[in-house]
mmCIF file of C-alpha atoms in Angstrom:
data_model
loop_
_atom_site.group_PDB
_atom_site.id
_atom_site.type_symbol
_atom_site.label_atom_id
_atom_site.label_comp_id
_atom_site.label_asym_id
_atom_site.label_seq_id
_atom_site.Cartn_x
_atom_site.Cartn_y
_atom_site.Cartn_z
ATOM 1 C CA UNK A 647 -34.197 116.957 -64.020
ATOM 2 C CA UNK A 648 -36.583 119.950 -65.280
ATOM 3 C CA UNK A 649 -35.486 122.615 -67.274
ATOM 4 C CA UNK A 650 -38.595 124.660 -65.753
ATOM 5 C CA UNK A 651 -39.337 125.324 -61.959
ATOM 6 C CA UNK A 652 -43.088 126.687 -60.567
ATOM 7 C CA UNK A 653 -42.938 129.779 -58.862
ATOM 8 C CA UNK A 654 -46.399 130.123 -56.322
ATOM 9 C CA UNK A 655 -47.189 133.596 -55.664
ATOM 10 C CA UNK A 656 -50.921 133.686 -54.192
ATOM 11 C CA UNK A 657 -52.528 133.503 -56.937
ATOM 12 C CA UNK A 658 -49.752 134.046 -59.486
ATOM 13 C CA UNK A 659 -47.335 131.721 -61.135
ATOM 14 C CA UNK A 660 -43.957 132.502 -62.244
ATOM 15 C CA UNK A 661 -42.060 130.109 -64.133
ATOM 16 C CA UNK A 662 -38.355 129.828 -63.964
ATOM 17 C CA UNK A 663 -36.445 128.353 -66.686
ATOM 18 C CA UNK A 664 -33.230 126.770 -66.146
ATOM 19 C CA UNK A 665 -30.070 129.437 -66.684
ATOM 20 C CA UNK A 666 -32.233 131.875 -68.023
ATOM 21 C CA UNK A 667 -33.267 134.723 -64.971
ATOM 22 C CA UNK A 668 -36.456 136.324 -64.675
ATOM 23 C CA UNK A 669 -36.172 139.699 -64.070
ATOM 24 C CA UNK A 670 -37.382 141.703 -61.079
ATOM 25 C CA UNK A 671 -37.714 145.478 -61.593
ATOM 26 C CA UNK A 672 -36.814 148.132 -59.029
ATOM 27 C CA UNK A 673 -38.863 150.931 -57.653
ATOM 28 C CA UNK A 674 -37.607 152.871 -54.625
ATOM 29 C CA UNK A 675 -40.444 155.129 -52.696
ATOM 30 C CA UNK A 676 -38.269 156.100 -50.347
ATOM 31 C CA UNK A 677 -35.628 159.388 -50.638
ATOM 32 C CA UNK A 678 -31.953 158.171 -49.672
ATOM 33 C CA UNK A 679 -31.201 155.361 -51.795
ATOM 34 C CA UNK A 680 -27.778 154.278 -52.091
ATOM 35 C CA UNK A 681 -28.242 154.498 -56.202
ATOM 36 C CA UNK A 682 -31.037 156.390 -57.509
ATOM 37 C CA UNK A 683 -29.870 159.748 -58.713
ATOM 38 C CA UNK A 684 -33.359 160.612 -59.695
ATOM 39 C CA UNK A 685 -36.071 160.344 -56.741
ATOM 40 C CA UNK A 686 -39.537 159.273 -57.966
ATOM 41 C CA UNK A 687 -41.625 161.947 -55.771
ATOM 42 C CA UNK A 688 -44.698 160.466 -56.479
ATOM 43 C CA UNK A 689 -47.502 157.569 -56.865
ATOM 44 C CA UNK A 690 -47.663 158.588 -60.617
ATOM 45 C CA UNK A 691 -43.864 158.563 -61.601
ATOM 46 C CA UNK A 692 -43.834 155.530 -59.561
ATOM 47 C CA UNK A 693 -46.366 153.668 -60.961
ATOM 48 C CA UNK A 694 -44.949 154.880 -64.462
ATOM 49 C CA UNK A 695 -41.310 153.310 -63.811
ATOM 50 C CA UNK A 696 -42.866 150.341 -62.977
ATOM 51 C CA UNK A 697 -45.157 150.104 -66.011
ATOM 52 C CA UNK A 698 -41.664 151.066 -67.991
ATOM 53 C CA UNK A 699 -39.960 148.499 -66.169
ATOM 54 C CA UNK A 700 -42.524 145.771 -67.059
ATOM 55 C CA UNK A 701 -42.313 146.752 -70.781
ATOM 56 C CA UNK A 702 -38.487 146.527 -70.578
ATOM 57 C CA UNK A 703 -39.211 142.695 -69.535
ATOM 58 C CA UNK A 704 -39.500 142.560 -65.608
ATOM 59 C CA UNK A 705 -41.589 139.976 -64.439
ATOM 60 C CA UNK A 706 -41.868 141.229 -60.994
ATOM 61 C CA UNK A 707 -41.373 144.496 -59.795
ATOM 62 C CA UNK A 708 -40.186 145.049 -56.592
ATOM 63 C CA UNK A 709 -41.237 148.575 -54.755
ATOM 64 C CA UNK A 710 -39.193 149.825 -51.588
ATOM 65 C CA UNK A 711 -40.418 151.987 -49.052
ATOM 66 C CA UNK A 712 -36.939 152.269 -46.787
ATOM 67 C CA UNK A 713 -33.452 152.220 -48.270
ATOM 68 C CA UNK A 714 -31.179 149.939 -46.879
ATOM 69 C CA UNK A 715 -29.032 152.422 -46.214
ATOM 70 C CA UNK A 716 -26.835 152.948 -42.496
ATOM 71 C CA UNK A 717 -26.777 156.617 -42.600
ATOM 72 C CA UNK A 718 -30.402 157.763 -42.209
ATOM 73 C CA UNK A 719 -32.470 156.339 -39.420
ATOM 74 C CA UNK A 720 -35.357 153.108 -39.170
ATOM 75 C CA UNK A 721 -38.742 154.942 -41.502
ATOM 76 C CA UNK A 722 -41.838 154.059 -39.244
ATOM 77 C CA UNK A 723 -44.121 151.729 -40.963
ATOM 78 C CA UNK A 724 -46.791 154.192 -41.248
ATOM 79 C CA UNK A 725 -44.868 156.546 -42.888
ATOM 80 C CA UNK A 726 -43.136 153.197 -45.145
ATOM 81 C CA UNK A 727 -46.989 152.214 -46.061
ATOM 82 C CA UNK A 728 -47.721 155.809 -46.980
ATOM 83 C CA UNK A 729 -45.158 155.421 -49.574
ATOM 84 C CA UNK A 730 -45.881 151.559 -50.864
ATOM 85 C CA UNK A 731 -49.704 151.028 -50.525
ATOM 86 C CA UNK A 732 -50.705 153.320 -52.972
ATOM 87 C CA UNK A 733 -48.149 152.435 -55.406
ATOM 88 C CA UNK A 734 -48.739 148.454 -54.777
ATOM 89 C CA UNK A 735 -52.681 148.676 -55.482
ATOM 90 C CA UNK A 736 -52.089 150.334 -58.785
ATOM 91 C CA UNK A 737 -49.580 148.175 -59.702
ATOM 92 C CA UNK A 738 -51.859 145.251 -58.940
ATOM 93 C CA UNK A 739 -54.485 146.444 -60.458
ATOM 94 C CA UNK A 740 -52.402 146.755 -63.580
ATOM 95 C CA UNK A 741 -51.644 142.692 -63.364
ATOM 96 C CA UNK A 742 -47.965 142.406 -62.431
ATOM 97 C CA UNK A 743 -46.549 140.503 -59.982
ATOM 98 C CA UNK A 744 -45.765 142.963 -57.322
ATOM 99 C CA UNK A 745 -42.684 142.551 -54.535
ATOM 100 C CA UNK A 746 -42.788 144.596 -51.695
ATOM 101 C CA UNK A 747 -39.062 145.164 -49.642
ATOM 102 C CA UNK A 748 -39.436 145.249 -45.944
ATOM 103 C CA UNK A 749 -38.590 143.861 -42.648
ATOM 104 C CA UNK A 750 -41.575 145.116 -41.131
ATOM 105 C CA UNK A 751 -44.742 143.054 -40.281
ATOM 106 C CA UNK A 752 -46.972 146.047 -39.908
ATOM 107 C CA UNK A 753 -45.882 147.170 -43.754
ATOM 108 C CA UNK A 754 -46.278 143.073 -44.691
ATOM 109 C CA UNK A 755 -49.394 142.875 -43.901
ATOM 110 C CA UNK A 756 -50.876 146.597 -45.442
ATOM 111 C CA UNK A 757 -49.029 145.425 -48.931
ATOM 112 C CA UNK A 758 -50.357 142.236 -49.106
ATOM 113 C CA UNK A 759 -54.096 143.302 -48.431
ATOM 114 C CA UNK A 760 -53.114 145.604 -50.790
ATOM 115 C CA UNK A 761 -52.661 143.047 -53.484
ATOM 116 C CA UNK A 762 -48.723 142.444 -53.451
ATOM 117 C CA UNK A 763 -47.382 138.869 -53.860
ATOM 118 C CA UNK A 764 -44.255 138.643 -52.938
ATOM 119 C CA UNK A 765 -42.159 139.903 -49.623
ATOM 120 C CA UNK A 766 -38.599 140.432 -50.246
ATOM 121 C CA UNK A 767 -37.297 140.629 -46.567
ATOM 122 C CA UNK A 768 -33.602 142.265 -46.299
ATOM 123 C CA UNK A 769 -33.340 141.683 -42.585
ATOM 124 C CA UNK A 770 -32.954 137.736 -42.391
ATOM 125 C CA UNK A 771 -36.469 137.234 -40.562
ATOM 126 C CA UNK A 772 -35.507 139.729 -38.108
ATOM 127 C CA UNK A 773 -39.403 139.685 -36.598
ATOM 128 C CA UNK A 774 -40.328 136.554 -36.596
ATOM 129 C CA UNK A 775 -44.168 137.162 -37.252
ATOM 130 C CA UNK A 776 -42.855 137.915 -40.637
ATOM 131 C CA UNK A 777 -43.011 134.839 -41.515
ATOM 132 C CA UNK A 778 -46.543 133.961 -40.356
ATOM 133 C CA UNK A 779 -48.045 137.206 -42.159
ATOM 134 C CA UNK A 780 -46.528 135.427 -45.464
ATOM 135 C CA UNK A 781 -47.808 132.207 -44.812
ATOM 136 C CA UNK A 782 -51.667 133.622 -43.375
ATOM 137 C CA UNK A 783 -52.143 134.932 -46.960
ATOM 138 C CA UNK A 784 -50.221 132.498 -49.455
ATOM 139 C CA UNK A 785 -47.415 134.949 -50.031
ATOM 140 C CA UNK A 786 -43.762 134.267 -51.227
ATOM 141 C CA UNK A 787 -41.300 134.995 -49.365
ATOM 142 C CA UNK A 788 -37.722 135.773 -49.951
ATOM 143 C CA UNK A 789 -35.133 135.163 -47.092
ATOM 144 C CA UNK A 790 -32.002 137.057 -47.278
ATOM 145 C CA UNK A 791 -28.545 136.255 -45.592
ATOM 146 C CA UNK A 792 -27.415 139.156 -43.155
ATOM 147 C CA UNK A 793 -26.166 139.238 -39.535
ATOM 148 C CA UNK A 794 -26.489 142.904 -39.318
ATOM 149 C CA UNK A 795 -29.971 144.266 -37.694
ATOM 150 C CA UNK A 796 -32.070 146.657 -39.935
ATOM 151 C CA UNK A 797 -30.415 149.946 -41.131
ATOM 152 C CA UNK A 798 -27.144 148.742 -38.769
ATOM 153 C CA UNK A 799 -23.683 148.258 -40.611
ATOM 154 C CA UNK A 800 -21.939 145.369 -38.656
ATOM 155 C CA UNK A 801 -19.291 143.327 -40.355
ATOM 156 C CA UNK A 802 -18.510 139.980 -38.602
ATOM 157 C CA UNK A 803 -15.414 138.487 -38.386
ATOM 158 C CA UNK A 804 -16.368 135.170 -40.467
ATOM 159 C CA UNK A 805 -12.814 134.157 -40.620
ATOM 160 C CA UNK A 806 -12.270 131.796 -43.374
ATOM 161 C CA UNK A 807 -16.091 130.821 -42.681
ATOM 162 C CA UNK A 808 -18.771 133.004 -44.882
ATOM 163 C CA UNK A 809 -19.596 130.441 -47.240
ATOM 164 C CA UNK A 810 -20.610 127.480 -43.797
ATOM 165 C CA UNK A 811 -22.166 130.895 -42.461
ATOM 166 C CA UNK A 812 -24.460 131.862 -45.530
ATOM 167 C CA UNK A 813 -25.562 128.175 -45.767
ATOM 168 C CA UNK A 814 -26.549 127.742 -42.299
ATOM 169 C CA UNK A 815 -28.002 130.823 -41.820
ATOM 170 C CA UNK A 816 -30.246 130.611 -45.250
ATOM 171 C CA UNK A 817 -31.152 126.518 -44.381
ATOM 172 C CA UNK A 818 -32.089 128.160 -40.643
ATOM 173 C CA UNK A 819 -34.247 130.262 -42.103
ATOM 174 C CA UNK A 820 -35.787 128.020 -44.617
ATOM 175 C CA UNK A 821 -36.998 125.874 -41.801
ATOM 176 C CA UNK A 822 -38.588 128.496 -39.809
ATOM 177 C CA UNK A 823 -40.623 129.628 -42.908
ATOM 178 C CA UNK A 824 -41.837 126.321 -43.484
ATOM 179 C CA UNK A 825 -42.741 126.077 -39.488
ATOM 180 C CA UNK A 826 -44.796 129.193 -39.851
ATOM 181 C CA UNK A 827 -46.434 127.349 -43.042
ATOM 182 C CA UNK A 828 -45.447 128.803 -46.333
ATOM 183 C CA UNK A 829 -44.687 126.927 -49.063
ATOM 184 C CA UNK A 830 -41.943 125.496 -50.512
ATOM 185 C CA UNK A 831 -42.595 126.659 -54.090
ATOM 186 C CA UNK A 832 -43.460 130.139 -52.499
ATOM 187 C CA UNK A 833 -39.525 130.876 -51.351
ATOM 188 C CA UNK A 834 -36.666 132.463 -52.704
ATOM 189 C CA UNK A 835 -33.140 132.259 -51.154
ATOM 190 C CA UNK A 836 -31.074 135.626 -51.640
ATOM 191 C CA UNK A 837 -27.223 135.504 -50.159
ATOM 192 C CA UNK A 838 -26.882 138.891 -49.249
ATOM 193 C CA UNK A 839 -24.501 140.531 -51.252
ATOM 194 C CA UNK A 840 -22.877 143.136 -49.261
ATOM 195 C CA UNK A 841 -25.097 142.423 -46.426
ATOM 196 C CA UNK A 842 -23.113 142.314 -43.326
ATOM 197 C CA UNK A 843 -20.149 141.381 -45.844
ATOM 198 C CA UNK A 844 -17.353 143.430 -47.217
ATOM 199 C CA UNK A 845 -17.171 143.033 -50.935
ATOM 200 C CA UNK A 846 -14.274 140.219 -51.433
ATOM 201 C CA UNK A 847 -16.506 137.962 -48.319
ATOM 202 C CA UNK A 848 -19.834 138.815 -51.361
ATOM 203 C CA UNK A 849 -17.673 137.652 -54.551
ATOM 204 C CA UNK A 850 -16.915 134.106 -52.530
ATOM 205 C CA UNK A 851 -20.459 133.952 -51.377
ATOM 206 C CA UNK A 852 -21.441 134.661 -55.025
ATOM 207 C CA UNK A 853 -18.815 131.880 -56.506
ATOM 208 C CA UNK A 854 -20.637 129.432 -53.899
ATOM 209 C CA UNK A 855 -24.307 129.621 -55.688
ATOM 210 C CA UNK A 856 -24.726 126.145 -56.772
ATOM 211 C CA UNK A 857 -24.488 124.852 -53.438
ATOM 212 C CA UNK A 858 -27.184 127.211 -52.243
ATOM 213 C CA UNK A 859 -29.702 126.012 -54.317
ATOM 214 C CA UNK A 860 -29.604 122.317 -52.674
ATOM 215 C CA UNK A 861 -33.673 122.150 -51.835
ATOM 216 C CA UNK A 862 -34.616 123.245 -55.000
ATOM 217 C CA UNK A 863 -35.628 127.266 -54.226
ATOM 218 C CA UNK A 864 -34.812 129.824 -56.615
ATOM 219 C CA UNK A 865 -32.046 131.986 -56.101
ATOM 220 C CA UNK A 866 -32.126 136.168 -56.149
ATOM 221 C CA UNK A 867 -29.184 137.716 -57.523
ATOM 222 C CA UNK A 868 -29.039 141.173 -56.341
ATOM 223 C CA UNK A 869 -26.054 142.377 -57.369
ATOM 224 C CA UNK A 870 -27.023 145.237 -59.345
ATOM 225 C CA UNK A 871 -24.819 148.344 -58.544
ATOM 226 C CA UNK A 872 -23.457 146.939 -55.590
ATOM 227 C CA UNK A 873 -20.662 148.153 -53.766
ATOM 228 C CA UNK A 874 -18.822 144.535 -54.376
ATOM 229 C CA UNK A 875 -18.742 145.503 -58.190
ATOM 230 C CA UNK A 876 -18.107 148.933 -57.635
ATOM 231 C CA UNK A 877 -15.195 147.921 -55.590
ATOM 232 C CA UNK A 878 -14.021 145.794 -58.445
ATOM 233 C CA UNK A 879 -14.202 148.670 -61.305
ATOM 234 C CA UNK A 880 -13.489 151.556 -59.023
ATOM 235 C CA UNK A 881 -16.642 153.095 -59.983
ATOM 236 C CA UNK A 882 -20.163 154.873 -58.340
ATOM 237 C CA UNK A 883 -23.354 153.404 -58.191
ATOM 238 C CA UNK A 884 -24.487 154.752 -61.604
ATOM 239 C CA UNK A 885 -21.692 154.254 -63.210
ATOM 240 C CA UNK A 886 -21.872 150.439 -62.408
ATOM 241 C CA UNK A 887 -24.217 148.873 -65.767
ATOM 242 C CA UNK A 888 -21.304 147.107 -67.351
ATOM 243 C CA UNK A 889 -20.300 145.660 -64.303
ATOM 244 C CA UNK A 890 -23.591 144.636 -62.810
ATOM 245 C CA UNK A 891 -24.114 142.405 -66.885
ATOM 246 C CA UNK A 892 -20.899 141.167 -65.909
ATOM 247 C CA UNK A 893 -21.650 139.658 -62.383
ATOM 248 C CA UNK A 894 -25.500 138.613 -63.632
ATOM 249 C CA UNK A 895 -24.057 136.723 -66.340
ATOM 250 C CA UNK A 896 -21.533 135.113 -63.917
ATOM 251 C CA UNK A 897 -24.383 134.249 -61.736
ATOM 252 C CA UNK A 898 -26.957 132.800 -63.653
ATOM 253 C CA UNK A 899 -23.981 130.495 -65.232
ATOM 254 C CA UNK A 900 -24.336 128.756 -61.717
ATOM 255 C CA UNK A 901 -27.904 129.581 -60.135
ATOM 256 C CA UNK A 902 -29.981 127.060 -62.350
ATOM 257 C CA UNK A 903 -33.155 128.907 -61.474
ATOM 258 C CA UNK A 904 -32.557 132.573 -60.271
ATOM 259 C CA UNK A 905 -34.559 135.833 -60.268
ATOM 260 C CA UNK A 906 -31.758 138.961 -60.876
ATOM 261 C CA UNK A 907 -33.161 142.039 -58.513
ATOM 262 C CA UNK A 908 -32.270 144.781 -61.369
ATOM 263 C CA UNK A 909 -32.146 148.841 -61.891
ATOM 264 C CA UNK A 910 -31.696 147.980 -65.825
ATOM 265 C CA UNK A 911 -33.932 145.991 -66.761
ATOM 266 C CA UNK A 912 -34.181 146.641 -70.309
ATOM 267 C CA UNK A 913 -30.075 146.480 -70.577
ATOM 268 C CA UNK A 914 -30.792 143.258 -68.546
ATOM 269 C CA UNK A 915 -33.386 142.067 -71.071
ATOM 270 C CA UNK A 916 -31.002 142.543 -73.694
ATOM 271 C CA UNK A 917 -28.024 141.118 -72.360
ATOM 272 C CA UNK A 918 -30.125 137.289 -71.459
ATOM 273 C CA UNK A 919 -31.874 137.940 -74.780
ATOM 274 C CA UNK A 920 -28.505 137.983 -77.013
ATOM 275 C CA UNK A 921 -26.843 135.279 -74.325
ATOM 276 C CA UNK A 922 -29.841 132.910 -74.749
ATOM 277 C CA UNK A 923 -29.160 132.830 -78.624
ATOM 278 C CA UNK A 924 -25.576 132.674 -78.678
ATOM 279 C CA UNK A 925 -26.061 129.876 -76.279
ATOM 280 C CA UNK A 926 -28.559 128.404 -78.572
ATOM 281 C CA UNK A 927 -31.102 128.397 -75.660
ATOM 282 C CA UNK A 928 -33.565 130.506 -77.900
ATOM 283 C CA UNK A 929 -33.730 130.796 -81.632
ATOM 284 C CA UNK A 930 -32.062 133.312 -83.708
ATOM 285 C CA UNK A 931 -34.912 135.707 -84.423
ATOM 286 C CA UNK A 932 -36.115 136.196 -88.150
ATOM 287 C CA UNK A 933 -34.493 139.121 -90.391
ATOM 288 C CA UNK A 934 -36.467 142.045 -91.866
ATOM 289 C CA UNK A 935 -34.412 143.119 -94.904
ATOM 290 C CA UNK A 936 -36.249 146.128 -95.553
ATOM 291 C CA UNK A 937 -36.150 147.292 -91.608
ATOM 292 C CA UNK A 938 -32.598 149.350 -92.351
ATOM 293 C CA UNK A 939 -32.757 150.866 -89.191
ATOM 294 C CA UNK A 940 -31.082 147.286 -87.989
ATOM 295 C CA UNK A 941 -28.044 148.228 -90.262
ATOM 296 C CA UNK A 942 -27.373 151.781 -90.859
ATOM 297 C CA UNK A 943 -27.636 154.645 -88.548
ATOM 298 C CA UNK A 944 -30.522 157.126 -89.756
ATOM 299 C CA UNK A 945 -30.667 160.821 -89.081
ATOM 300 C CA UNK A 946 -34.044 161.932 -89.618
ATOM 301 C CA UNK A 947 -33.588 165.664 -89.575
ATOM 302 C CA UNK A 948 -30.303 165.406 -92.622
ATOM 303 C CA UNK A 949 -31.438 167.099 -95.794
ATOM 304 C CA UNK A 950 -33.963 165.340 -97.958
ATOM 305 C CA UNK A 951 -31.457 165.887 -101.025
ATOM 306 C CA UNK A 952 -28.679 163.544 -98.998
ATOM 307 C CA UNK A 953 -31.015 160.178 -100.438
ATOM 308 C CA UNK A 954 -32.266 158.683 -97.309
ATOM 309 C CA UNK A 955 -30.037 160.673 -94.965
ATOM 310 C CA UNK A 956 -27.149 159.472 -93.207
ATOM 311 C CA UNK A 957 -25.856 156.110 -94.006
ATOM 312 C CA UNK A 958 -23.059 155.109 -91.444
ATOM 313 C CA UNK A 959 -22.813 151.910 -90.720
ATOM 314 C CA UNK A 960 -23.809 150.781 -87.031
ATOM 315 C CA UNK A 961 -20.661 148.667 -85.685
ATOM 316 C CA UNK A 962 -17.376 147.091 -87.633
#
């Protein structure tokens, strides 16, 4: 079996290696999500967290015009492309991959003649035309688990069931993308963590990943500063980094090929970087013996009579 997996996204490729996520940056537009404590007000700090992102080792960014969020009410899809379009094109124009989150077709179809590649749909192909807008331009697609409508919090009684429901629901879906003719290589399965799910029905959901992955899509781990991990370490969205490593590392133990949906990327990076060579995935990297800076802590502004400043060592 391959140890690498083609990702098609119009005319990008993304290739997945096996246990080893790419990384998909985060860029909310919009101004109530659940975890941003800084809002990006506009196209240029935007476009600048995404640029930092990319650096930090995201391979796709994925831009957000509406929260997710229950409390605040559906954004029109005028007002959502006022926020995305701008920020897509420049993006594009910069060569990244670019994601674009929204249920809308309306939204789909202004971000992908904008240049975006990718539609990461939350809602679980709530308008069905979604899926033809994808297909009419050689998008990806990624299809989401959920049985809540847009912006509604609804929590169904799955009984002992979540894990049958999350399989039939993402296989449903599968098929109907493929109906409206996108490609195979072009979709992503995401389980919905803490969609329509309270956060012990996500951790089961989560512990079921290799079975998801039965027709060979990639999977999206989105589990960074959910509420399921906050529920775990009793802590707020921000406060959630350790966590979120914790759950990512979990995941991509059992999603072969996966893409992890992440605030941190550069944490993220660093975390799969040092895991890939303990592992012995990736080589241990060559040593610089006279970069110090690896080994001692420097204070640039001590006294040039303390010899080279401060010399404490980093970690025993």
């Amino acid at each position: 079996m391959s140890d690498e997996l083609i990702l098609r996204l119009r005319d990008q490729t993304l290739t997945l290696k096996a246990g080893r996520p790419a990384l998909m940056g985060i860029v909310n537009c919009g101004p109530d999500s659940f975890s941003d404590r800084t809002r990006l007000e506009t196209v240029e700090a935007r476009v600048a967290h995404a640029l930092k992102l990319a650096d930090a080792g995201a391979e796709i960014i994925d831009v957000g015009g509406e929260s997710g969020v229950t409390h605040t009410p559906v954004t029109t899809a005028k007002e959502e492309c006022e926020r995305v379009v701008p920020v897509v094109r420049r993006l594009v124009d910069a060569g990244l991959i670019v994601s674009v989150d929204t249920w809308k077709p309306e939204v789909a179809e202004a971000v992908l003649d904008a240049g975006a590649h990718l539609i990461n749909d939350v809602s679980g192909l709530y308008h069905a035309r979604l899926a033809n807008v994808v297909a009419a331009r050689g998008a990806g697609i990624i299809l989401m688990h959920t049985r809540a409508d847009p912006k509604t919090e609804y929590f169904p009684d799955y009984g002992s069931r979540v894990i049958d429901d999350v399989r039939r629901v993402l296989n449903s879906l599968r098929e109907r993308a493929l109906q409206a003719g996108v490609r195979s290589d072009s979709i992503i399965l995401d389980p919905g963590p803490d969609f329509a799910k309270m956060p012990a029905e996500t951790v089961e959901v989560l512990r079921d990943l290799p079975n998801l992955a039965v027709h060979g899509h990639p999977i999206l781990l989105a589990v960074s500063r959910k509420y399921f991990v906050g529920t775990i370490i009793h802590r707020e969205p921000h406060e959630r980094l350790a966590g979120t490593l914790a759950a990512l590392g979990w995941c991509a133990e059992r999603a072969k090929f996966s893409i992890a949906r992440m605030h941190d990327v550069r944490e993220a990076a660093d975390y799969l970087k040092v895991r890939a060579v303990m592992d012995g995935r990736e080589p241990m990297p060559s040593i610089d013996r006279d970069d110090v800076r690896l080994q001692w802590i420097h204070d640039d502004d001590e006294d040039e009579g303390d010899e080279g400043g401060s010399r404490e060592p980093a970690a025993r």
